[in-house]
Amino acid sequence: MVQFLWICLGGALGTGSRYLVGLGALKFFGEGFPYGTLTVNLLGSFLISLVMYLSLDAAVLSAPMRMFLTTGFMGGFTTYSSFNYETLKLFQGGAFMLGTANVLGTLVGCALAGLLGLFVAARIAG
């Protein structure tokens, strides 16, 4: 139960951080491109790889700290970081077809799911 609460706290901190980064990007770069989202996705991809390596490969970070940072903080900050890390691990492990399938499935699948959501929403709204 304690680990669950730490993960929830990390998620709240990640969500708040995402909001602040978005505001900062808007102020710094302006409108017209989703700079905030791009920034958190790039930063999250960097951070999850860093944390996972330090935890699993170098054994510098404990499992509870890894969960707080990855599932908690980065889960609230960006879910793209998980997708990126898992895809990289597939490629590193030689599973090039699976990695490619994950990339294509995510990009195409999410785009189609988004279009379907817009279609359904438009029908519901009338």
mmCIF file of C-alpha atoms in Angstrom:
data_model
loop_
_atom_site.group_PDB
_atom_site.id
_atom_site.type_symbol
_atom_site.label_atom_id
_atom_site.label_comp_id
_atom_site.label_asym_id
_atom_site.label_seq_id
_atom_site.Cartn_x
_atom_site.Cartn_y
_atom_site.Cartn_z
ATOM 1 C CA MET A 1 0.000 0.000 0.000
ATOM 2 C CA VAL A 2 2.886 2.365 0.768
ATOM 3 C CA GLN A 3 4.402 1.803 -2.698
ATOM 4 C CA PHE A 4 1.005 2.549 -4.259
ATOM 5 C CA LEU A 5 0.855 5.880 -2.444
ATOM 6 C CA TRP A 6 4.393 6.762 -3.559
ATOM 7 C CA ILE A 7 3.428 5.980 -7.164
ATOM 8 C CA CYS A 8 0.334 8.177 -6.819
ATOM 9 C CA LEU A 9 2.462 11.007 -5.431
ATOM 10 C CA GLY A 10 4.913 10.594 -8.318
ATOM 11 C CA GLY A 11 2.013 10.701 -10.790
ATOM 12 C CA ALA A 12 0.712 13.916 -9.278
ATOM 13 C CA LEU A 13 4.157 15.493 -9.431
ATOM 14 C CA GLY A 14 4.598 14.331 -13.024
ATOM 15 C CA THR A 15 1.241 15.725 -14.061
ATOM 16 C CA GLY A 16 1.982 19.053 -12.424
ATOM 17 C CA SER A 17 5.387 19.132 -14.073
ATOM 18 C CA ARG A 18 3.840 18.435 -17.464
ATOM 19 C CA TYR A 19 1.510 21.386 -16.981
ATOM 20 C CA LEU A 20 4.353 23.705 -15.988
ATOM 21 C CA VAL A 21 6.546 22.607 -18.895
ATOM 22 C CA GLY A 22 3.616 23.224 -21.242
ATOM 23 C CA LEU A 23 3.157 26.743 -19.870
ATOM 24 C CA GLY A 24 6.867 27.427 -20.141
ATOM 25 C CA ALA A 25 7.032 26.169 -23.712
ATOM 26 C CA LEU A 26 4.032 28.276 -24.674
ATOM 27 C CA LYS A 27 5.648 31.366 -23.168
ATOM 28 C CA PHE A 28 9.067 30.638 -24.675
ATOM 29 C CA PHE A 29 8.121 29.329 -28.141
ATOM 30 C CA GLY A 30 4.589 30.662 -28.647
ATOM 31 C CA GLU A 31 1.613 28.970 -30.286
ATOM 32 C CA GLY A 32 1.367 27.113 -33.574
ATOM 33 C CA PHE A 33 3.166 23.880 -32.660
ATOM 34 C CA PRO A 34 2.783 21.558 -29.644
ATOM 35 C CA TYR A 35 6.195 22.428 -28.200
ATOM 36 C CA GLY A 36 5.120 21.516 -24.673
ATOM 37 C CA THR A 37 4.084 18.005 -25.667
ATOM 38 C CA LEU A 38 7.214 17.512 -27.735
ATOM 39 C CA THR A 39 9.362 18.735 -24.843
ATOM 40 C CA VAL A 40 7.804 16.401 -22.270
ATOM 41 C CA ASN A 41 7.947 13.446 -24.668
ATOM 42 C CA LEU A 42 11.633 14.035 -25.422
ATOM 43 C CA LEU A 43 12.500 14.665 -21.782
ATOM 44 C CA GLY A 44 10.410 11.714 -20.605
ATOM 45 C CA SER A 45 12.078 9.390 -23.125
ATOM 46 C CA PHE A 46 15.488 10.505 -21.898
ATOM 47 C CA LEU A 47 14.543 10.183 -18.219
ATOM 48 C CA ILE A 48 12.905 6.753 -18.396
ATOM 49 C CA SER A 49 15.920 5.299 -20.187
ATOM 50 C CA LEU A 50 18.216 6.891 -17.620
ATOM 51 C CA VAL A 51 16.195 5.622 -14.647
ATOM 52 C CA MET A 52 15.673 2.117 -16.053
ATOM 53 C CA TYR A 53 19.374 1.710 -16.772
ATOM 54 C CA LEU A 54 20.384 2.997 -13.338
ATOM 55 C CA SER A 55 17.876 0.689 -11.715
ATOM 56 C CA LEU A 56 18.001 -2.524 -13.758
ATOM 57 C CA ASP A 57 21.448 -2.529 -15.349
ATOM 58 C CA ALA A 58 23.604 -0.597 -12.877
ATOM 59 C CA ALA A 59 21.575 -1.405 -9.725
ATOM 60 C CA VAL A 60 22.080 2.157 -8.467
ATOM 61 C CA LEU A 61 18.396 2.872 -7.885
ATOM 62 C CA SER A 62 16.091 0.660 -5.842
ATOM 63 C CA ALA A 63 12.971 -0.965 -7.285
ATOM 64 C CA PRO A 64 10.653 1.268 -5.202
ATOM 65 C CA MET A 65 12.488 4.383 -6.444
ATOM 66 C CA ARG A 66 12.275 3.083 -10.015
ATOM 67 C CA MET A 67 8.516 2.598 -9.633
ATOM 68 C CA PHE A 68 8.095 6.072 -8.111
ATOM 69 C CA LEU A 69 10.030 7.677 -10.960
ATOM 70 C CA THR A 70 8.822 5.613 -13.936
ATOM 71 C CA THR A 71 5.292 4.421 -13.181
ATOM 72 C CA GLY A 72 4.565 7.417 -10.977
ATOM 73 C CA PHE A 73 6.334 10.578 -12.108
ATOM 74 C CA MET A 74 6.896 9.737 -15.766
ATOM 75 C CA GLY A 75 3.505 8.044 -16.017
ATOM 76 C CA GLY A 76 1.986 11.407 -15.127
ATOM 77 C CA PHE A 77 4.541 13.377 -17.109
ATOM 78 C CA THR A 78 4.264 11.408 -20.366
ATOM 79 C CA THR A 79 3.262 7.918 -21.405
ATOM 80 C CA TYR A 80 5.325 8.242 -24.554
ATOM 81 C CA SER A 81 8.421 7.536 -22.496
ATOM 82 C CA SER A 82 7.168 4.002 -21.764
ATOM 83 C CA PHE A 83 6.443 3.369 -25.427
ATOM 84 C CA ASN A 84 9.880 4.648 -26.378
ATOM 85 C CA TYR A 85 11.747 2.569 -23.785
ATOM 86 C CA GLU A 86 9.868 -0.633 -24.586
ATOM 87 C CA THR A 87 10.441 -0.155 -28.318
ATOM 88 C CA LEU A 88 14.158 0.489 -27.810
ATOM 89 C CA LYS A 89 14.459 -2.655 -25.677
ATOM 90 C CA LEU A 90 12.826 -4.680 -28.469
ATOM 91 C CA PHE A 91 15.340 -3.296 -30.984
ATOM 92 C CA GLN A 92 18.261 -3.827 -28.590
ATOM 93 C CA GLY A 93 17.151 -7.422 -28.081
ATOM 94 C CA GLY A 94 17.172 -8.038 -31.822
ATOM 95 C CA ALA A 95 13.379 -8.130 -32.122
ATOM 96 C CA PHE A 96 13.335 -5.727 -35.063
ATOM 97 C CA MET A 97 9.994 -6.932 -36.419
ATOM 98 C CA LEU A 98 8.330 -6.550 -33.026
ATOM 99 C CA GLY A 99 9.877 -3.124 -32.516
ATOM 100 C CA THR A 100 8.705 -1.995 -35.923
ATOM 101 C CA ALA A 101 5.257 -3.462 -35.273
ATOM 102 C CA ASN A 102 5.117 -1.537 -31.992
ATOM 103 C CA VAL A 103 6.029 1.724 -33.726
ATOM 104 C CA LEU A 104 3.602 1.248 -36.595
ATOM 105 C CA GLY A 105 0.875 -0.151 -34.361
ATOM 106 C CA THR A 106 1.176 2.771 -31.976
ATOM 107 C CA LEU A 107 1.372 5.532 -34.578
ATOM 108 C CA VAL A 108 -1.199 4.160 -36.995
ATOM 109 C CA GLY A 109 -3.386 2.584 -34.320
ATOM 110 C CA CYS A 110 -3.501 5.718 -32.182
ATOM 111 C CA ALA A 111 -4.210 7.901 -35.206
ATOM 112 C CA LEU A 112 -7.073 5.613 -36.228
ATOM 113 C CA ALA A 113 -8.372 5.424 -32.652
ATOM 114 C CA GLY A 114 -8.271 9.219 -32.481
ATOM 115 C CA LEU A 115 -10.184 9.520 -35.743
ATOM 116 C CA LEU A 116 -12.733 7.029 -34.477
ATOM 117 C CA GLY A 117 -13.082 9.018 -31.261
ATOM 118 C CA LEU A 118 -13.708 12.206 -33.261
ATOM 119 C CA PHE A 119 -16.263 10.407 -35.414
ATOM 120 C CA VAL A 120 -18.127 8.994 -32.420
ATOM 121 C CA ALA A 121 -17.993 12.334 -30.579
ATOM 122 C CA ALA A 122 -19.397 14.148 -33.613
ATOM 123 C CA ARG A 123 -22.274 11.651 -33.803
ATOM 124 C CA ILE A 124 -23.001 11.959 -30.086
ATOM 125 C CA ALA A 125 -22.904 15.747 -30.197
ATOM 126 C CA GLY A 126 -25.291 15.738 -33.110
#
